[in-house]
PDB file of C-alpha atoms in Angstrom:
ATOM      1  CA  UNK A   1      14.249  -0.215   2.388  1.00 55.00           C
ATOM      2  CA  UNK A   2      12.649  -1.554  -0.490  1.00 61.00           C
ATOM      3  CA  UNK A   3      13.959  -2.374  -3.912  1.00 91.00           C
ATOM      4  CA  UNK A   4      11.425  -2.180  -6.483  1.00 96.00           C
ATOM      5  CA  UNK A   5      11.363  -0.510  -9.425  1.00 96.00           C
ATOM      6  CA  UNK A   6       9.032   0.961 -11.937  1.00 97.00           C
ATOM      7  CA  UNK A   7       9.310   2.833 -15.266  1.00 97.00           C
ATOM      8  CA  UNK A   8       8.290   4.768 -16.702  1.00 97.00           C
ATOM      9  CA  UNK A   9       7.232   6.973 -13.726  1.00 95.00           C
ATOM     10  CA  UNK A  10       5.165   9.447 -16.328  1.00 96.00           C
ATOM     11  CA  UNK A  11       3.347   8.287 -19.430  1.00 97.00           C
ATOM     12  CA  UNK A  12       1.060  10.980 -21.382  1.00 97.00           C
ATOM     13  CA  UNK A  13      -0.478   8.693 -24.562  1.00 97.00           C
ATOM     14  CA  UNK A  14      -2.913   8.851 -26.874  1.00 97.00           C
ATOM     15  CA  UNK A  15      -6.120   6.551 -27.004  1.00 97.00           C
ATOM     16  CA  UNK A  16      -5.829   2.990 -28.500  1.00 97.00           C
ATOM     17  CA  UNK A  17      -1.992   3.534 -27.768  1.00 97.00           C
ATOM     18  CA  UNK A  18      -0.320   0.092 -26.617  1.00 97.00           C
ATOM     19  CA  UNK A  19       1.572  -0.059 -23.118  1.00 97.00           C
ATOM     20  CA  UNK A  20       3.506  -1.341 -20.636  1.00 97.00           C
ATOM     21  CA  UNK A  21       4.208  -0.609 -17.311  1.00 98.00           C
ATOM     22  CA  UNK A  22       7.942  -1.974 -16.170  1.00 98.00           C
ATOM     23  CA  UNK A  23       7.972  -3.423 -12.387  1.00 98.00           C
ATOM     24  CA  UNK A  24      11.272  -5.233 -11.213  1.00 97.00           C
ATOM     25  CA  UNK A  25      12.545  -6.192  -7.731  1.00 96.00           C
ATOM     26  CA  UNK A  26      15.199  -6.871  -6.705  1.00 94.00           C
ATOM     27  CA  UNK A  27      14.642  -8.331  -3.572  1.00 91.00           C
ATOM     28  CA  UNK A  28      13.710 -12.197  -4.564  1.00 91.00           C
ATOM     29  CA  UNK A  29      10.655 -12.094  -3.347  1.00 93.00           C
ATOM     30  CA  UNK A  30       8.049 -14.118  -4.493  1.00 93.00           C
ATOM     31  CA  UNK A  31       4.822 -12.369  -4.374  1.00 94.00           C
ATOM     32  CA  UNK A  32       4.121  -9.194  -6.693  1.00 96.00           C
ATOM     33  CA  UNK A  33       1.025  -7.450  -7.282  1.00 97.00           C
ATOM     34  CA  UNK A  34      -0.241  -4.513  -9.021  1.00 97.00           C
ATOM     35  CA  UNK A  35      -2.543  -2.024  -7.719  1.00 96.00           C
ATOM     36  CA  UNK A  36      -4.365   1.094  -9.315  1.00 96.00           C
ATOM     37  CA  UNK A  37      -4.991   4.453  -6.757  1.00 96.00           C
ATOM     38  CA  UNK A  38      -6.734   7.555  -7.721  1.00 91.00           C
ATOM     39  CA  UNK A  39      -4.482  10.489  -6.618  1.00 82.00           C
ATOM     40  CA  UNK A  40      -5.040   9.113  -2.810  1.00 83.00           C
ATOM     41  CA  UNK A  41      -7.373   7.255  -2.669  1.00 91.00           C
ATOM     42  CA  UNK A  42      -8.716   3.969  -2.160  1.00 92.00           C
ATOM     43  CA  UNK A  43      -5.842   0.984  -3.527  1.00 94.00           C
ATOM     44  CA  UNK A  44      -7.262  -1.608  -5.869  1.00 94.00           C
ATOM     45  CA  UNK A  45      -5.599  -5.363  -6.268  1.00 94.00           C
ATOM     46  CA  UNK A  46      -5.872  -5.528  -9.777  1.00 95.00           C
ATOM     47  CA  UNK A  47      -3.086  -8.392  -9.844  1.00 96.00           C
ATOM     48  CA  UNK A  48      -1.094 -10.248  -8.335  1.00 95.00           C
ATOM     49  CA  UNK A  49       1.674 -13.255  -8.554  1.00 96.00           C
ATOM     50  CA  UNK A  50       2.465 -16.125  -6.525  1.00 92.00           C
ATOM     51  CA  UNK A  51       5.475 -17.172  -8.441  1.00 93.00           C
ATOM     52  CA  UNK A  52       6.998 -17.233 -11.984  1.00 95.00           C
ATOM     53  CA  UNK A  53       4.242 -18.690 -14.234  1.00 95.00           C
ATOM     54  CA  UNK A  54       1.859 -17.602 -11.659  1.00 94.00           C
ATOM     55  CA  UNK A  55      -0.746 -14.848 -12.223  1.00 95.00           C
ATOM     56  CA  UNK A  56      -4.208 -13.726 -10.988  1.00 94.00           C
ATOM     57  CA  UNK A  57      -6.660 -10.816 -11.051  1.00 93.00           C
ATOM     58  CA  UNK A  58      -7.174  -8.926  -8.175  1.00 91.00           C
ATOM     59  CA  UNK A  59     -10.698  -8.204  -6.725  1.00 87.00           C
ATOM     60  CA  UNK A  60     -10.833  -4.652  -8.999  1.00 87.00           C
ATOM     61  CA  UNK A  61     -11.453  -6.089 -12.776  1.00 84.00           C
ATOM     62  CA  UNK A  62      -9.053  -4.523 -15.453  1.00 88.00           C
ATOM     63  CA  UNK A  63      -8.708  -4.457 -18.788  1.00 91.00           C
ATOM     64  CA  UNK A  64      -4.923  -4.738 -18.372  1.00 94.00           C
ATOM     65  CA  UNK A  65      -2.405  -8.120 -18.061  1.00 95.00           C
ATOM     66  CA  UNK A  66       0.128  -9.240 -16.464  1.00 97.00           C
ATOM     67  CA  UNK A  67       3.110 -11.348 -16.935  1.00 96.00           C
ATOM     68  CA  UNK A  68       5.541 -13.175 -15.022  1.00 97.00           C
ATOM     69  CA  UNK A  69       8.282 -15.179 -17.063  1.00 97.00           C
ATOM     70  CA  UNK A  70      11.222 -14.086 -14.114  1.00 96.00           C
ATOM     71  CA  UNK A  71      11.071 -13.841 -10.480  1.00 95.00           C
ATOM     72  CA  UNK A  72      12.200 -10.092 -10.565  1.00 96.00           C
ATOM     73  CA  UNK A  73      10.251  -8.421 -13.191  1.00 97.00           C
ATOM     74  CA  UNK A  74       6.190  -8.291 -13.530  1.00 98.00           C
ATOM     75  CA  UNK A  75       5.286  -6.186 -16.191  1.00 98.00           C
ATOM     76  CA  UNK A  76       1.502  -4.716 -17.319  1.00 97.00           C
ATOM     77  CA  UNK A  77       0.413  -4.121 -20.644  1.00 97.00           C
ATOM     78  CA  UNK A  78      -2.310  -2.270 -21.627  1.00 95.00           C
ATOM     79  CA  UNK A  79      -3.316  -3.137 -25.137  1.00 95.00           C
ATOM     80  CA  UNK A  80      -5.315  -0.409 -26.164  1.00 95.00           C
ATOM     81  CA  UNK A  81      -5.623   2.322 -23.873  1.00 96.00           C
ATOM     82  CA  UNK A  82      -8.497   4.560 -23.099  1.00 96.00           C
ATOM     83  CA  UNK A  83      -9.301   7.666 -20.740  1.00 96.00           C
ATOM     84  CA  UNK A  84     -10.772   5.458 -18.323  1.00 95.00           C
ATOM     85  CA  UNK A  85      -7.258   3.631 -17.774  1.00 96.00           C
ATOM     86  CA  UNK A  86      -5.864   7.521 -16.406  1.00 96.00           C
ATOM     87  CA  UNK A  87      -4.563   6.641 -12.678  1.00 96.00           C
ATOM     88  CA  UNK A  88      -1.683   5.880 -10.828  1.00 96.00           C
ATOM     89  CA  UNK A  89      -0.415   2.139 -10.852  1.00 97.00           C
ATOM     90  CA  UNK A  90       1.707   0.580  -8.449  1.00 97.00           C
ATOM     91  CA  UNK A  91       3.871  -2.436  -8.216  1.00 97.00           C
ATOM     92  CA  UNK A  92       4.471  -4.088  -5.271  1.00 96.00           C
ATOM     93  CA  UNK A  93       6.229  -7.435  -3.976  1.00 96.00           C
ATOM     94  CA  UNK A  94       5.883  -9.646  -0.791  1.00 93.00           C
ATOM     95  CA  UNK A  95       8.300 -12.162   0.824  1.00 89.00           C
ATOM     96  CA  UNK A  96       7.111 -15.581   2.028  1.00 82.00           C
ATOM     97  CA  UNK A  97       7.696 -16.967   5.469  1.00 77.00           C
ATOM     98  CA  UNK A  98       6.737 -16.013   9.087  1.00 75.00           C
ATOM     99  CA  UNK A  99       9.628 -13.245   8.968  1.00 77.00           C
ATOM    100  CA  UNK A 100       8.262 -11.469   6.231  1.00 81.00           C
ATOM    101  CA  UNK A 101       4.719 -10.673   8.416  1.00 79.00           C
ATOM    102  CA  UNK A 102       3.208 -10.251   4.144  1.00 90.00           C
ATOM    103  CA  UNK A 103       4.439  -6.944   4.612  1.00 93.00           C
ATOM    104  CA  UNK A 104       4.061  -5.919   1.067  1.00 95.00           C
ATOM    105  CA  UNK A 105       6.749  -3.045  -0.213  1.00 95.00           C
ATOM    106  CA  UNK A 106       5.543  -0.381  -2.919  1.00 96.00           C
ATOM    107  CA  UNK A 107       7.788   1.243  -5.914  1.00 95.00           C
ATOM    108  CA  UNK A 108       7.482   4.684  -6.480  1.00 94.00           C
ATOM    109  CA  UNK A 109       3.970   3.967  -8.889  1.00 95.00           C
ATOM    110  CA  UNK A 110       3.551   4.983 -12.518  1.00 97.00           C
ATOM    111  CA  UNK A 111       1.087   7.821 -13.065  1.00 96.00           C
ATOM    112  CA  UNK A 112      -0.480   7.093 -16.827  1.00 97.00           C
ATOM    113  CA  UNK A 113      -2.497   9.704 -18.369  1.00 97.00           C
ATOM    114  CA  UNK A 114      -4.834   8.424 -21.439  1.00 97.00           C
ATOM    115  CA  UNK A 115      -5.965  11.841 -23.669  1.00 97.00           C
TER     116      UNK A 115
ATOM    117  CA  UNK B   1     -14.329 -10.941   7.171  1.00 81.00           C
ATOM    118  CA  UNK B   2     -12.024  -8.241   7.537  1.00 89.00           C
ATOM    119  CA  UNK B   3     -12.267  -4.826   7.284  1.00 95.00           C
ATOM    120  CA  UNK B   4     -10.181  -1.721   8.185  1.00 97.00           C
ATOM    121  CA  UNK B   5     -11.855   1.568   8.894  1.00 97.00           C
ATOM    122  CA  UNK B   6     -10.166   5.062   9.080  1.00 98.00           C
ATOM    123  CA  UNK B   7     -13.070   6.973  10.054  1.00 95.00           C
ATOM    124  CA  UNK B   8     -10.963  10.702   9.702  1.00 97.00           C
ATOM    125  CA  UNK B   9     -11.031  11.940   5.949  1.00 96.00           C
ATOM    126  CA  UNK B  10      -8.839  14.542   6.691  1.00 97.00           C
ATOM    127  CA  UNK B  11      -6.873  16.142   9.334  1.00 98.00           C
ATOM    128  CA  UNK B  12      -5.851  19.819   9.510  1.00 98.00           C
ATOM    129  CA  UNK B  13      -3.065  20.675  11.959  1.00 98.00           C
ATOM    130  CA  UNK B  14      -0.534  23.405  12.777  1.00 98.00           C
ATOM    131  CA  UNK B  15       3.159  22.513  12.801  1.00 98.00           C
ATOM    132  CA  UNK B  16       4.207  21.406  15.979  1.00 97.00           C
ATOM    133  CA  UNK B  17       0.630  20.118  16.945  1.00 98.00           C
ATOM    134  CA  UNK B  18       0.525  17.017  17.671  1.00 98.00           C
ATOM    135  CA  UNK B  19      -2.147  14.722  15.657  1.00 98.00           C
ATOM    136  CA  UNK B  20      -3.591  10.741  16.323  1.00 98.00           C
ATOM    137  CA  UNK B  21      -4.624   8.984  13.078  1.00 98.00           C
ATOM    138  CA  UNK B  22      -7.276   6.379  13.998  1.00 98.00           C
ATOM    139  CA  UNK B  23      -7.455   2.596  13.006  1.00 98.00           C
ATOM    140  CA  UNK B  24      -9.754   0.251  13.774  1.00 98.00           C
ATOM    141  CA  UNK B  25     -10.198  -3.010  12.327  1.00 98.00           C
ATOM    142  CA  UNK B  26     -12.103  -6.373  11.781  1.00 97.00           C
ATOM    143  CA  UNK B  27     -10.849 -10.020  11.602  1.00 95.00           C
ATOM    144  CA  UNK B  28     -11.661 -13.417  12.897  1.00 93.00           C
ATOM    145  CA  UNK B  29      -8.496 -14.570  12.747  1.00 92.00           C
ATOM    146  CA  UNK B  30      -5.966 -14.959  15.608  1.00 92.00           C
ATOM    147  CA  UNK B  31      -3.028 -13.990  13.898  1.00 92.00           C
ATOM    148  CA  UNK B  32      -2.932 -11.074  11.930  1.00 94.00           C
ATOM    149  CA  UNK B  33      -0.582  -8.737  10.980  1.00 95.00           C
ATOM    150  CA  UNK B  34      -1.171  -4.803  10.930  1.00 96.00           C
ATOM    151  CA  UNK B  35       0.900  -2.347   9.045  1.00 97.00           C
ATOM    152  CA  UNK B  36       0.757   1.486   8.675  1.00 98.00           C
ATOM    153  CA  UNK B  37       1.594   2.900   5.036  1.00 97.00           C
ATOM    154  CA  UNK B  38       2.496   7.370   4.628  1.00 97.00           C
ATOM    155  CA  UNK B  39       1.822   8.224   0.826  1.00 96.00           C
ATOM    156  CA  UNK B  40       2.940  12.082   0.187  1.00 94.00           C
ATOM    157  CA  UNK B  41       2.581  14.055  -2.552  1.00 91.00           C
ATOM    158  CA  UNK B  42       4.999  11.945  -5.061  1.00 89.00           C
ATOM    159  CA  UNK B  43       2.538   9.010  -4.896  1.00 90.00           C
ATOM    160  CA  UNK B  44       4.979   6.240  -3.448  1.00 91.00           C
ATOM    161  CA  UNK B  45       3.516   3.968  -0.664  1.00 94.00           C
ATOM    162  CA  UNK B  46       6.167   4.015   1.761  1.00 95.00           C
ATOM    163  CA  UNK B  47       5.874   1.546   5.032  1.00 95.00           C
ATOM    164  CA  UNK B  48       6.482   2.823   7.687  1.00 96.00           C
ATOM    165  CA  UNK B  49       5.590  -0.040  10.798  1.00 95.00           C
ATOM    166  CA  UNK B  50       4.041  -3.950  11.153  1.00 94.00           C
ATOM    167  CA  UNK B  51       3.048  -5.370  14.615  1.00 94.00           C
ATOM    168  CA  UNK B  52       1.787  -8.653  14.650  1.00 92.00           C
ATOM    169  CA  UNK B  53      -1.489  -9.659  16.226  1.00 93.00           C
ATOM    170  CA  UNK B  54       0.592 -11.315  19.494  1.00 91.00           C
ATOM    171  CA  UNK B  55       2.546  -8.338  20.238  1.00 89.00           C
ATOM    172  CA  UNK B  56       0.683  -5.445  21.470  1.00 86.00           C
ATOM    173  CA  UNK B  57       4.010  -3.549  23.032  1.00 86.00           C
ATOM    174  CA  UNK B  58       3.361   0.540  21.744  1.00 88.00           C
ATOM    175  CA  UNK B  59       6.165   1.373  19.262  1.00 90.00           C
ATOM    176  CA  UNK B  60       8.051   4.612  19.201  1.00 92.00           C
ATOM    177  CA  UNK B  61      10.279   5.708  16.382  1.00 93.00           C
ATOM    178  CA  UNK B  62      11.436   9.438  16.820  1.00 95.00           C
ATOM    179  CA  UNK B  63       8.507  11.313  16.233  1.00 96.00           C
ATOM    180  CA  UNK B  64       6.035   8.240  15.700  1.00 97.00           C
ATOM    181  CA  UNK B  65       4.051   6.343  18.081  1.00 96.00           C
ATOM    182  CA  UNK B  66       2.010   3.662  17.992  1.00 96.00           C
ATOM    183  CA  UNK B  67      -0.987   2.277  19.670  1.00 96.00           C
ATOM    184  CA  UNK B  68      -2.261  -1.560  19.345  1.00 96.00           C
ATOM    185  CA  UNK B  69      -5.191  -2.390  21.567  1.00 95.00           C
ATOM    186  CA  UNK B  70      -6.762  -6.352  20.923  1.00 94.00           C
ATOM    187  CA  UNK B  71      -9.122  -4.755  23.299  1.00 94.00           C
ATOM    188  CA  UNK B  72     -10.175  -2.342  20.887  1.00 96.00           C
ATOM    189  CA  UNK B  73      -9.321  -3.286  17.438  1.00 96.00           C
ATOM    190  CA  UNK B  74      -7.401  -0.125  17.124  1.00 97.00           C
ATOM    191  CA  UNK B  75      -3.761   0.427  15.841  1.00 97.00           C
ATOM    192  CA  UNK B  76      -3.461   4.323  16.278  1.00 97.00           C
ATOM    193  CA  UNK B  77      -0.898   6.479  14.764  1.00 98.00           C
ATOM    194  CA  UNK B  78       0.475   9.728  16.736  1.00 98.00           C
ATOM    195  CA  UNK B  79       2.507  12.404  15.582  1.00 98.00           C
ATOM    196  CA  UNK B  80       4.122  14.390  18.358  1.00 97.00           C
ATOM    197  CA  UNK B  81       5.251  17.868  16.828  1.00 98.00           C
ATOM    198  CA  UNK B  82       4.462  17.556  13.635  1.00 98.00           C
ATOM    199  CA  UNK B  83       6.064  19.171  10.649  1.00 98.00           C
ATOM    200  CA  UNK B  84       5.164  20.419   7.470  1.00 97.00           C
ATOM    201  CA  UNK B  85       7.009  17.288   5.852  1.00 96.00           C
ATOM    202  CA  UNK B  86       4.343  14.763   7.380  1.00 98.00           C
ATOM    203  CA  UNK B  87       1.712  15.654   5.076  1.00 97.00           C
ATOM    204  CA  UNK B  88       0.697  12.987   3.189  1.00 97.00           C
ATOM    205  CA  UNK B  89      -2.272  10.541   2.956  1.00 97.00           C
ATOM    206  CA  UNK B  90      -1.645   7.931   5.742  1.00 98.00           C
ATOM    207  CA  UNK B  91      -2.953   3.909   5.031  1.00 98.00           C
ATOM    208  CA  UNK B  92      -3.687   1.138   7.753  1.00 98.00           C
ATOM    209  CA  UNK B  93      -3.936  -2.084   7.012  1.00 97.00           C
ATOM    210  CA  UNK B  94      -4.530  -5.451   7.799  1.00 96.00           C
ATOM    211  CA  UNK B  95      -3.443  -9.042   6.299  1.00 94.00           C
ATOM    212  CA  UNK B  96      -3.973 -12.076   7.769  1.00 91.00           C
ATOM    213  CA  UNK B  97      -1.037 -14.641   8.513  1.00 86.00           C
ATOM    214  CA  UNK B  98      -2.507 -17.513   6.845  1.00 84.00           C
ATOM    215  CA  UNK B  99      -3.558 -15.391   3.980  1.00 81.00           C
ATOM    216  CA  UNK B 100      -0.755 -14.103   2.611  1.00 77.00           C
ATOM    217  CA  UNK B 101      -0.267 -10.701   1.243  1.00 80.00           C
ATOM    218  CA  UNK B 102      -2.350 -11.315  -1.334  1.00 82.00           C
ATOM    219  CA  UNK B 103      -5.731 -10.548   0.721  1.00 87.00           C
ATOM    220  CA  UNK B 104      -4.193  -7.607   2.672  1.00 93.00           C
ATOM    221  CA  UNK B 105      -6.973  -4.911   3.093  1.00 94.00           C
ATOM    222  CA  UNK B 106      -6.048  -1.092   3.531  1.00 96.00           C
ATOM    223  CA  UNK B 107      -8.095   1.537   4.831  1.00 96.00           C
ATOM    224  CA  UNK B 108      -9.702   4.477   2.558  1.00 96.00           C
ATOM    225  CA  UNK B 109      -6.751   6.387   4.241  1.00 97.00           C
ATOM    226  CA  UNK B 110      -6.879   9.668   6.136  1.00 98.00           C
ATOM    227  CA  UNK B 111      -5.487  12.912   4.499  1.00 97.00           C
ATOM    228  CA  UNK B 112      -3.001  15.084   7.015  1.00 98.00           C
ATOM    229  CA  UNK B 113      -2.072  18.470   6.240  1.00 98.00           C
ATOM    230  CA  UNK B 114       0.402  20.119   8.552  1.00 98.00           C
ATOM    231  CA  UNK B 115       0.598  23.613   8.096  1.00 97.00           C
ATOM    232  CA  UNK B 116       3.337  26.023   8.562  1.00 95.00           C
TER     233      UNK B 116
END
């Protein structure tokens, strides 16, 4: 079972509205990423996280950023939201080593809705 | 390059039916690692198997199967007797070893809907 976290797991704003998107694990893994799904569809990397300090974008360009000041929490701020930014985004982490196989484990996702 | 192709959209099935959800995928690499993801209704990813690229022994887990054929590229998912409960959008995917988990590529997924 995984142990990741996000919050909030429902966010109705307005446009130009500031955000963030909570993500924390509590596994110790190293590796975190976000990705942003359409109601299922295709995933998109938009980042991810080798380590604390560590951040890079993902091969889907966003308007969003990323932080990574602990190893358990990797938060995403939207600065000014638009309608464009509606979807579901999901935090995920990664262990390192042969026994982790990069199996990457999802939280539950935060569905943001920009009116 | 690698690539991972779920060439069924969607599935329709009755309950107790039993269903196959197809993989096939692309890599050059030797060691790889291949995962299968369910996503229902409430949006979470949740995993649900990894084989690795060496060890092409079927898995069964209660009502879950799995197929891994090097021959074929394929890692196919079968639910015997399926349930109303199983419908979700199902994900393959692929990541290679020396890549990390940071270049892991999923399929465009394939839609299930079990019907009562």
């Amino acid at each position: 079972e995984a142990d990741i976290y996000q919050t909030p797991r429902y966010l109705v704003i307005g446009t130009g509205k500031k955000i963030t998107l909570e993500c924390s694990q509590t596994m110790g893994h190293d590796k975190m990423y976000w990705y942003q799904q359409d109601p299922g569809m295709e995933l998109h990397l938009i980042h991810y996280s080798y380590g604390v300090n560590s951040t890079e974008k993902g091969d889907l360009s966003s308007e969003s950023t990323v932080s990574r000041i602990r190893t358990e929490h990797f938060p995403l701020t939207l600065e000014s939201a638009r309608p464009s930014h509606t979807s579901q985004y999901l935090c995920a982490s990664s262990g390192t080593g042969v026994s982790s196989g990069n199996t990457i484990y999802f939280g539950e996702g935060s569905w943001l809705t920009v009116v | 390059a690698q690539k991972v192709t779920q060439a069924q959209t969607e599935i329709s099935v009755v309950e107790k039916e039993d269903v196959t959800l197809d993989c096939v995928y692309e890599t050059r690499d030797t060691t790889y690692y291949l995962f299968w993801y369910k996503q229902p209704p409430s949006g979470e990813l949740v995993f649900l198997i990894r084989r690795n690229s060496f060890d092409e022994q079927n898995e069964i887990s209660g009502r879950y199967s799995w197929n891994f054929q090097k021959s074929t590229s394929s890692f196919n998912f079968t639910i015997t007797a399926s349930q109303v409960v199983d419908s979700a959008v199902y994900f393959c995917a692929l990541s290679e070893a020396r890549t990390g988990g940071f270049k892991t590529i999923f399929g465009a997924g394939t839609r299930l809907f079990v019907k009562a």
